[in-house]
Amino acid sequence: MTAVESRPAGVVLTPSPGGHRPFGARVKAFVALTKPRIIELLLITTVPVMFLAAQGVPDLWLVVATCVGGYLSAGGANALNMYIDRDIDALMDRTAQRPLVTGMVSPREGLVFGLALAVVSTLWFGLLVNWLSGALALGALLFYVVVYTMLLKRRTAQNIVWGGIAGCMPVLIGWSAVTNSVSWAAVILFLVIFFWTPPHYWPLSMKVKEDYARVGVPMLPVVASNRVVARQIVLYSWVMVAVSLLLTPLGYTGWFYTAVALVTGGWWLWEAHALQSRAKAGAAGGKLKEMRLFHWSITYVSLLFVAVAVDPFLR
């Protein structure tokens, strides 16, 4: 989450014309536009899939090229997202320090930066990896910017469900980078991330729902009670764990991945049901402890995809 300074929400700190904007701070601001911490999570799901696709160690140059292309593509999508959402970002406490809100980067600069990354990343993939990966990366970018940010985010409580498809694409990109194709293994892992995204993000949305309510973004916790949100989290969690276990019976993974998927999935379900129990009991504020599941969700997906990478060496 972004640090927030103590100032009224909605006050945009825009430098005066010709105002001093230090070079170092400007560089950091452009990097911040790419949302590096989110991209770290995307790469966690990309690289292990390349190991599974290669059934061993993939070409290391290919891994580097795919990671660089993935960073550029996701960074472009995130920059364009901030450009489009700069109006509501100025009103939300957790986004009040984003570069387009503070004025460290102008809207025009942010738009040009995002578009440039979109073009460069597509060409990078096409020329240095393969054009299938380039098409998938461009599709993910367009889906995130157009479908999620422009069409779904401010209109429906299902925004994160369908908008999350963009976050699933790195799995397909990683597989296609190695094989220049897409297989059922990649589709299954795509679905794992698809069903993981809502129960990963909804606990955070529960924590900051006042922010979303203030700007009229209908995240599920804004329009539904904690009991309803927790029930949805449990349903998605069960489907996610079930889907994660499909790789082994279909012959793509062995005992190690299965053991990790069972243990981590079991712990996830424990945390999801615990959240539901607290919601049913009427817990609110700090007593709801919704961030326990949010933090565990990041650990879960990291461990699961590490197992994806390690499993080929133990079969």
mmCIF file of C-alpha atoms in Angstrom:
data_model
loop_
_atom_site.group_PDB
_atom_site.id
_atom_site.type_symbol
_atom_site.label_atom_id
_atom_site.label_comp_id
_atom_site.label_asym_id
_atom_site.label_seq_id
_atom_site.Cartn_x
_atom_site.Cartn_y
_atom_site.Cartn_z
ATOM 1 C CA MET A 1 0.000 0.000 0.000
ATOM 2 C CA THR A 2 1.113 3.571 -0.704
ATOM 3 C CA ALA A 3 2.191 5.747 2.183
ATOM 4 C CA VAL A 4 -0.150 8.656 2.799
ATOM 5 C CA GLU A 5 0.797 12.104 4.027
ATOM 6 C CA SER A 6 -1.344 14.018 6.489
ATOM 7 C CA ARG A 7 -3.408 16.275 4.282
ATOM 8 C CA PRO A 8 -7.093 16.416 3.371
ATOM 9 C CA ALA A 9 -8.099 13.838 0.787
ATOM 10 C CA GLY A 10 -8.681 15.350 -2.605
ATOM 11 C CA VAL A 11 -6.082 18.118 -2.310
ATOM 12 C CA VAL A 12 -3.785 17.726 -5.307
ATOM 13 C CA LEU A 13 -0.261 18.992 -4.787
ATOM 14 C CA THR A 14 0.491 20.360 -8.243
ATOM 15 C CA PRO A 15 3.794 22.215 -8.646
ATOM 16 C CA SER A 16 3.492 25.748 -9.921
ATOM 17 C CA PRO A 17 4.485 26.387 -13.563
ATOM 18 C CA GLY A 18 8.255 26.150 -13.764
ATOM 19 C CA GLY A 19 8.321 24.771 -10.197
ATOM 20 C CA HIS A 20 11.307 22.731 -9.089
ATOM 21 C CA ARG A 21 10.940 18.992 -9.644
ATOM 22 C CA PRO A 22 14.255 17.278 -8.733
ATOM 23 C CA PHE A 23 15.569 14.842 -11.319
ATOM 24 C CA GLY A 24 15.936 12.002 -8.818
ATOM 25 C CA ALA A 25 12.400 12.473 -7.549
ATOM 26 C CA ARG A 26 11.125 12.560 -11.133
ATOM 27 C CA VAL A 27 12.831 9.266 -11.922
ATOM 28 C CA LYS A 28 11.306 7.687 -8.818
ATOM 29 C CA ALA A 29 7.916 9.062 -9.837
ATOM 30 C CA PHE A 30 8.058 7.465 -13.286
ATOM 31 C CA VAL A 31 9.126 4.170 -11.720
ATOM 32 C CA ALA A 32 6.206 4.488 -9.303
ATOM 33 C CA LEU A 33 3.854 4.831 -12.274
ATOM 34 C CA THR A 34 4.697 1.238 -13.206
ATOM 35 C CA LYS A 35 3.655 -0.072 -9.736
ATOM 36 C CA PRO A 36 6.796 -2.201 -9.193
ATOM 37 C CA ARG A 37 5.434 -4.126 -6.210
ATOM 38 C CA ILE A 38 2.464 -5.380 -8.194
ATOM 39 C CA ILE A 39 4.734 -6.359 -11.074
ATOM 40 C CA GLU A 40 6.884 -8.398 -8.682
ATOM 41 C CA LEU A 41 3.831 -10.565 -8.050
ATOM 42 C CA LEU A 42 3.190 -10.924 -11.773
ATOM 43 C CA LEU A 43 6.763 -12.115 -12.349
ATOM 44 C CA ILE A 44 6.353 -14.649 -9.533
ATOM 45 C CA THR A 45 3.693 -16.311 -11.665
ATOM 46 C CA THR A 46 5.614 -15.961 -14.945
ATOM 47 C CA VAL A 47 9.031 -17.466 -14.292
ATOM 48 C CA PRO A 48 7.966 -20.709 -12.555
ATOM 49 C CA VAL A 49 5.635 -21.511 -15.441
ATOM 50 C CA MET A 50 8.628 -21.257 -17.776
ATOM 51 C CA PHE A 51 10.368 -23.964 -15.714
ATOM 52 C CA LEU A 52 7.286 -26.175 -15.936
ATOM 53 C CA ALA A 53 6.968 -25.602 -19.682
ATOM 54 C CA ALA A 54 10.648 -26.470 -20.194
ATOM 55 C CA GLN A 55 10.441 -29.397 -17.727
ATOM 56 C CA GLY A 56 13.678 -28.069 -16.292
ATOM 57 C CA VAL A 57 15.758 -24.927 -16.585
ATOM 58 C CA PRO A 58 14.633 -22.728 -19.496
ATOM 59 C CA ASP A 59 17.073 -20.663 -21.523
ATOM 60 C CA LEU A 60 18.185 -17.973 -19.089
ATOM 61 C CA TRP A 61 18.302 -15.245 -21.742
ATOM 62 C CA LEU A 62 14.715 -16.102 -22.604
ATOM 63 C CA VAL A 63 13.758 -15.762 -18.937
ATOM 64 C CA VAL A 64 15.418 -12.341 -18.746
ATOM 65 C CA ALA A 65 13.825 -11.168 -21.998
ATOM 66 C CA THR A 66 10.391 -12.361 -20.844
ATOM 67 C CA CYS A 67 10.729 -10.658 -17.462
ATOM 68 C CA VAL A 68 11.857 -7.379 -19.011
ATOM 69 C CA GLY A 69 9.042 -7.491 -21.540
ATOM 70 C CA GLY A 70 6.561 -8.363 -18.823
ATOM 71 C CA TYR A 71 7.721 -5.460 -16.677
ATOM 72 C CA LEU A 72 7.463 -3.001 -19.554
ATOM 73 C CA SER A 73 3.995 -4.228 -20.547
ATOM 74 C CA ALA A 74 2.551 -4.314 -17.030
ATOM 75 C CA GLY A 75 4.238 -0.999 -16.275
ATOM 76 C CA GLY A 76 2.569 0.579 -19.273
ATOM 77 C CA ALA A 77 -0.799 -0.771 -18.200
ATOM 78 C CA ASN A 78 -0.326 0.552 -14.671
ATOM 79 C CA ALA A 79 0.763 3.988 -15.896
ATOM 80 C CA LEU A 80 -2.298 4.254 -18.128
ATOM 81 C CA ASN A 81 -4.464 3.075 -15.236
ATOM 82 C CA MET A 82 -3.109 5.920 -13.083
ATOM 83 C CA TYR A 83 -3.679 8.386 -15.917
ATOM 84 C CA ILE A 84 -7.338 7.370 -16.223
ATOM 85 C CA ASP A 85 -7.945 7.153 -12.472
ATOM 86 C CA ARG A 86 -6.105 10.313 -11.447
ATOM 87 C CA ASP A 87 -9.392 12.013 -10.537
ATOM 88 C CA ILE A 88 -10.431 9.422 -7.990
ATOM 89 C CA ASP A 89 -6.856 8.756 -6.857
ATOM 90 C CA ALA A 90 -6.795 12.350 -5.598
ATOM 91 C CA LEU A 91 -9.757 11.589 -3.333
ATOM 92 C CA MET A 92 -8.560 8.273 -1.889
ATOM 93 C CA ASP A 93 -6.199 8.227 1.072
ATOM 94 C CA ARG A 94 -4.207 5.202 -0.073
ATOM 95 C CA THR A 95 -3.557 6.654 -3.554
ATOM 96 C CA ALA A 96 -3.078 10.311 -2.600
ATOM 97 C CA GLN A 97 0.684 10.166 -3.110
ATOM 98 C CA ARG A 98 0.653 8.787 -6.643
ATOM 99 C CA PRO A 99 2.770 10.861 -9.062
ATOM 100 C CA LEU A 100 -0.110 12.177 -11.156
ATOM 101 C CA VAL A 101 -1.877 13.342 -8.006
ATOM 102 C CA THR A 102 1.104 15.110 -6.455
ATOM 103 C CA GLY A 103 2.022 16.705 -9.776
ATOM 104 C CA MET A 104 5.495 15.185 -9.907
ATOM 105 C CA VAL A 105 4.417 13.788 -13.300
ATOM 106 C CA SER A 106 1.948 15.679 -15.483
ATOM 107 C CA PRO A 107 -1.075 13.890 -16.983
ATOM 108 C CA ARG A 108 0.341 14.324 -20.492
ATOM 109 C CA GLU A 109 3.675 12.848 -19.415
ATOM 110 C CA GLY A 110 1.915 9.936 -17.768
ATOM 111 C CA LEU A 111 -0.155 9.226 -20.878
ATOM 112 C CA VAL A 112 2.838 9.382 -23.225
ATOM 113 C CA PHE A 113 4.905 7.241 -20.848
ATOM 114 C CA GLY A 114 2.210 4.559 -20.634
ATOM 115 C CA LEU A 115 1.637 4.453 -24.400
ATOM 116 C CA ALA A 116 5.384 4.312 -25.067
ATOM 117 C CA LEU A 117 5.793 1.345 -22.717
ATOM 118 C CA ALA A 118 2.876 -0.412 -24.435
ATOM 119 C CA VAL A 119 4.501 -0.065 -27.857
ATOM 120 C CA VAL A 120 8.036 -0.895 -26.708
ATOM 121 C CA SER A 121 6.929 -3.950 -24.706
ATOM 122 C CA THR A 122 4.977 -5.404 -27.634
ATOM 123 C CA LEU A 123 7.916 -4.973 -29.997
ATOM 124 C CA TRP A 124 10.295 -6.335 -27.357
ATOM 125 C CA PHE A 125 8.248 -9.513 -26.985
ATOM 126 C CA GLY A 126 7.746 -9.946 -30.695
ATOM 127 C CA LEU A 127 11.388 -9.437 -31.656
ATOM 128 C CA LEU A 128 13.148 -11.070 -28.704
ATOM 129 C CA VAL A 129 10.695 -13.703 -27.454
ATOM 130 C CA ASN A 130 7.911 -14.506 -29.936
ATOM 131 C CA TRP A 131 4.875 -12.789 -31.374
ATOM 132 C CA LEU A 132 2.390 -15.011 -29.521
ATOM 133 C CA SER A 133 3.798 -13.771 -26.228
ATOM 134 C CA GLY A 134 3.698 -10.228 -27.598
ATOM 135 C CA ALA A 135 0.040 -10.587 -28.548
ATOM 136 C CA LEU A 136 -0.836 -12.017 -25.128
ATOM 137 C CA ALA A 137 0.999 -9.192 -23.351
ATOM 138 C CA LEU A 138 -0.717 -6.547 -25.467
ATOM 139 C CA GLY A 139 -4.069 -8.245 -24.876
ATOM 140 C CA ALA A 140 -3.484 -8.174 -21.115
ATOM 141 C CA LEU A 141 -2.593 -4.478 -21.253
ATOM 142 C CA LEU A 142 -5.656 -3.563 -23.288
ATOM 143 C CA PHE A 143 -7.922 -5.674 -21.082
ATOM 144 C CA TYR A 144 -6.635 -4.005 -17.912
ATOM 145 C CA VAL A 145 -6.816 -0.482 -19.283
ATOM 146 C CA VAL A 146 -9.974 -0.623 -21.384
ATOM 147 C CA VAL A 147 -12.133 -3.409 -19.938
ATOM 148 C CA TYR A 148 -11.232 -3.125 -16.250
ATOM 149 C CA THR A 149 -10.221 0.511 -15.708
ATOM 150 C CA MET A 150 -12.508 2.232 -18.204
ATOM 151 C CA LEU A 151 -15.561 -0.053 -18.347
ATOM 152 C CA LEU A 152 -15.873 -2.209 -15.223
ATOM 153 C CA LYS A 153 -14.183 -0.543 -12.263
ATOM 154 C CA ARG A 154 -16.691 2.247 -11.715
ATOM 155 C CA ARG A 155 -19.776 0.355 -12.886
ATOM 156 C CA THR A 156 -20.023 -3.081 -11.263
ATOM 157 C CA ALA A 157 -19.150 -4.925 -8.073
ATOM 158 C CA GLN A 158 -17.838 -7.723 -10.303
ATOM 159 C CA ASN A 159 -15.059 -5.412 -11.502
ATOM 160 C CA ILE A 160 -12.195 -7.270 -9.844
ATOM 161 C CA VAL A 161 -13.559 -10.680 -10.875
ATOM 162 C CA TRP A 162 -13.457 -10.066 -14.610
ATOM 163 C CA GLY A 163 -10.827 -7.352 -14.542
ATOM 164 C CA GLY A 164 -8.542 -9.850 -12.846
ATOM 165 C CA ILE A 165 -8.198 -11.693 -16.144
ATOM 166 C CA ALA A 166 -5.392 -9.277 -17.030
ATOM 167 C CA GLY A 167 -3.471 -10.454 -13.989
ATOM 168 C CA CYS A 168 -3.820 -14.069 -15.118
ATOM 169 C CA MET A 169 -2.150 -13.482 -18.472
ATOM 170 C CA PRO A 170 1.492 -13.688 -17.257
ATOM 171 C CA VAL A 171 0.936 -17.422 -16.811
ATOM 172 C CA LEU A 172 0.070 -17.805 -20.487
ATOM 173 C CA ILE A 173 2.887 -15.456 -21.475
ATOM 174 C CA GLY A 174 5.458 -17.475 -19.545
ATOM 175 C CA TRP A 175 4.320 -20.733 -21.114
ATOM 176 C CA SER A 176 4.141 -19.328 -24.627
ATOM 177 C CA ALA A 177 7.593 -17.763 -24.267
ATOM 178 C CA VAL A 178 9.073 -21.265 -23.932
ATOM 179 C CA THR A 179 6.811 -23.268 -26.252
ATOM 180 C CA ASN A 180 5.317 -20.652 -28.606
ATOM 181 C CA SER A 181 1.978 -22.267 -27.771
ATOM 182 C CA VAL A 182 -0.546 -22.569 -24.937
ATOM 183 C CA SER A 183 -1.379 -25.855 -23.200
ATOM 184 C CA TRP A 184 -3.930 -27.094 -20.673
ATOM 185 C CA ALA A 185 -1.330 -26.771 -17.904
ATOM 186 C CA ALA A 186 -1.098 -23.053 -18.618
ATOM 187 C CA VAL A 187 -4.893 -22.763 -18.748
ATOM 188 C CA ILE A 188 -5.235 -24.466 -15.352
ATOM 189 C CA LEU A 189 -2.711 -22.118 -13.760
ATOM 190 C CA PHE A 190 -4.490 -19.215 -15.472
ATOM 191 C CA LEU A 191 -7.692 -20.345 -13.725
ATOM 192 C CA VAL A 192 -5.901 -20.654 -10.383
ATOM 193 C CA ILE A 193 -4.980 -16.973 -10.589
ATOM 194 C CA PHE A 194 -8.455 -16.092 -11.874
ATOM 195 C CA PHE A 195 -10.129 -17.630 -8.814
ATOM 196 C CA TRP A 196 -7.358 -16.381 -6.512
ATOM 197 C CA THR A 197 -7.745 -12.717 -7.454
ATOM 198 C CA PRO A 198 -11.151 -11.925 -5.849
ATOM 199 C CA PRO A 199 -10.436 -13.538 -2.442
ATOM 200 C CA HIS A 200 -6.991 -11.938 -2.561
ATOM 201 C CA TYR A 201 -8.274 -8.417 -3.260
ATOM 202 C CA TRP A 202 -11.605 -8.354 -1.426
ATOM 203 C CA PRO A 203 -10.023 -8.465 2.060
ATOM 204 C CA LEU A 204 -7.979 -5.378 1.150
ATOM 205 C CA SER A 205 -11.146 -3.774 -0.230
ATOM 206 C CA MET A 206 -12.868 -4.508 3.092
ATOM 207 C CA LYS A 207 -10.079 -2.642 4.866
ATOM 208 C CA VAL A 208 -10.251 0.457 2.637
ATOM 209 C CA LYS A 209 -13.907 0.373 1.596
ATOM 210 C CA GLU A 210 -14.470 3.922 2.836
ATOM 211 C CA ASP A 211 -11.981 5.090 0.226
ATOM 212 C CA TYR A 212 -13.866 3.315 -2.552
ATOM 213 C CA ALA A 213 -17.235 4.482 -1.224
ATOM 214 C CA ARG A 214 -16.012 8.088 -1.206
ATOM 215 C CA VAL A 215 -15.297 8.003 -4.935
ATOM 216 C CA GLY A 216 -18.264 5.861 -5.937
ATOM 217 C CA VAL A 217 -16.320 2.754 -6.967
ATOM 218 C CA PRO A 218 -18.656 -0.209 -6.254
ATOM 219 C CA MET A 219 -16.129 -2.733 -4.942
ATOM 220 C CA LEU A 220 -18.051 -5.641 -3.434
ATOM 221 C CA PRO A 221 -17.344 -4.640 0.202
ATOM 222 C CA VAL A 222 -18.840 -1.206 -0.563
ATOM 223 C CA VAL A 223 -22.163 -2.552 -1.808
ATOM 224 C CA ALA A 224 -22.461 -5.722 0.298
ATOM 225 C CA SER A 225 -22.145 -6.622 3.974
ATOM 226 C CA ASN A 226 -19.047 -8.243 5.433
ATOM 227 C CA ARG A 227 -21.015 -11.495 5.745
ATOM 228 C CA VAL A 228 -21.791 -11.536 2.030
ATOM 229 C CA VAL A 229 -18.218 -10.654 1.054
ATOM 230 C CA ALA A 230 -16.797 -13.326 3.350
ATOM 231 C CA ARG A 231 -19.149 -15.931 1.883
ATOM 232 C CA GLN A 232 -17.997 -15.031 -1.616
ATOM 233 C CA ILE A 233 -14.375 -15.266 -0.484
ATOM 234 C CA VAL A 234 -14.964 -18.771 0.838
ATOM 235 C CA LEU A 235 -16.680 -19.897 -2.379
ATOM 236 C CA TYR A 236 -13.906 -18.596 -4.622
ATOM 237 C CA SER A 237 -11.300 -20.067 -2.286
ATOM 238 C CA TRP A 238 -12.712 -23.581 -2.539
ATOM 239 C CA VAL A 239 -12.851 -23.393 -6.321
ATOM 240 C CA MET A 240 -9.286 -22.031 -6.444
ATOM 241 C CA VAL A 241 -7.889 -24.855 -4.337
ATOM 242 C CA ALA A 242 -9.801 -27.477 -6.324
ATOM 243 C CA VAL A 243 -8.501 -26.103 -9.625
ATOM 244 C CA SER A 244 -4.929 -25.990 -8.291
ATOM 245 C CA LEU A 245 -5.093 -29.753 -7.718
ATOM 246 C CA LEU A 246 -5.982 -30.555 -11.342
ATOM 247 C CA LEU A 247 -2.394 -30.374 -12.588
ATOM 248 C CA THR A 248 -1.337 -33.670 -11.006
ATOM 249 C CA PRO A 249 -4.095 -36.016 -12.242
ATOM 250 C CA LEU A 250 -3.588 -34.574 -15.726
ATOM 251 C CA GLY A 251 0.094 -35.511 -15.531
ATOM 252 C CA TYR A 252 1.715 -32.071 -15.475
ATOM 253 C CA THR A 253 3.055 -32.189 -11.902
ATOM 254 C CA GLY A 254 4.099 -34.767 -9.315
ATOM 255 C CA TRP A 255 4.113 -35.382 -5.578
ATOM 256 C CA PHE A 256 5.973 -32.225 -4.538
ATOM 257 C CA TYR A 257 3.598 -29.770 -6.166
ATOM 258 C CA THR A 258 0.619 -31.771 -4.899
ATOM 259 C CA ALA A 259 1.901 -31.690 -1.318
ATOM 260 C CA VAL A 260 2.523 -27.931 -1.431
ATOM 261 C CA ALA A 261 -0.874 -27.278 -3.053
ATOM 262 C CA LEU A 262 -2.647 -29.335 -0.373
ATOM 263 C CA VAL A 263 -0.851 -27.756 2.589
ATOM 264 C CA THR A 264 -1.013 -24.154 1.381
ATOM 265 C CA GLY A 265 -4.543 -24.566 0.060
ATOM 266 C CA GLY A 266 -5.664 -26.089 3.337
ATOM 267 C CA TRP A 267 -4.223 -23.187 5.280
ATOM 268 C CA TRP A 268 -5.895 -20.729 2.902
ATOM 269 C CA LEU A 269 -9.273 -22.384 3.477
ATOM 270 C CA TRP A 270 -8.715 -22.246 7.232
ATOM 271 C CA GLU A 271 -8.073 -18.502 7.047
ATOM 272 C CA ALA A 272 -11.028 -17.915 4.682
ATOM 273 C CA HIS A 273 -13.458 -19.763 6.955
ATOM 274 C CA ALA A 274 -12.052 -17.964 9.994
ATOM 275 C CA LEU A 275 -12.756 -14.636 8.286
ATOM 276 C CA GLN A 276 -16.270 -15.797 7.500
ATOM 277 C CA SER A 277 -16.818 -16.817 11.135
ATOM 278 C CA ARG A 278 -15.683 -13.400 12.357
ATOM 279 C CA ALA A 279 -17.933 -11.679 9.803
ATOM 280 C CA LYS A 280 -20.921 -13.782 10.863
ATOM 281 C CA ALA A 281 -20.239 -12.834 14.483
ATOM 282 C CA GLY A 282 -20.457 -9.173 13.523
ATOM 283 C CA ALA A 283 -16.773 -8.385 13.975
ATOM 284 C CA ALA A 284 -15.744 -5.010 12.584
ATOM 285 C CA GLY A 285 -12.690 -2.818 12.448
ATOM 286 C CA GLY A 286 -9.530 -4.435 13.751
ATOM 287 C CA LYS A 287 -11.479 -7.414 15.100
ATOM 288 C CA LEU A 288 -12.415 -8.530 11.602
ATOM 289 C CA LYS A 289 -8.707 -9.191 10.835
ATOM 290 C CA GLU A 290 -9.390 -9.219 7.108
ATOM 291 C CA MET A 291 -5.764 -8.395 6.280
ATOM 292 C CA ARG A 292 -4.627 -11.764 7.621
ATOM 293 C CA LEU A 293 -6.051 -13.407 4.513
ATOM 294 C CA PHE A 294 -4.722 -10.670 2.235
ATOM 295 C CA HIS A 295 -1.159 -11.153 3.444
ATOM 296 C CA TRP A 296 -1.475 -14.924 3.369
ATOM 297 C CA SER A 297 -2.786 -14.782 -0.195
ATOM 298 C CA ILE A 298 0.546 -13.347 -1.373
ATOM 299 C CA THR A 299 2.491 -16.023 0.496
ATOM 300 C CA TYR A 300 0.185 -18.692 -0.908
ATOM 301 C CA VAL A 301 0.630 -17.790 -4.543
ATOM 302 C CA SER A 302 4.396 -17.409 -4.071
ATOM 303 C CA LEU A 303 4.763 -20.853 -2.491
ATOM 304 C CA LEU A 304 2.456 -22.514 -5.008
ATOM 305 C CA PHE A 305 4.377 -21.182 -7.996
ATOM 306 C CA VAL A 306 7.742 -21.987 -6.438
ATOM 307 C CA ALA A 307 6.427 -25.536 -6.252
ATOM 308 C CA VAL A 308 5.523 -25.300 -9.942
ATOM 309 C CA ALA A 309 9.158 -24.456 -10.718
ATOM 310 C CA VAL A 310 10.718 -27.053 -8.415
ATOM 311 C CA ASP A 311 8.437 -29.979 -9.227
ATOM 312 C CA PRO A 312 9.997 -30.877 -12.629
ATOM 313 C CA PHE A 313 13.335 -31.558 -10.888
ATOM 314 C CA LEU A 314 11.789 -34.050 -8.432
ATOM 315 C CA ARG A 315 9.829 -36.242 -10.843
#
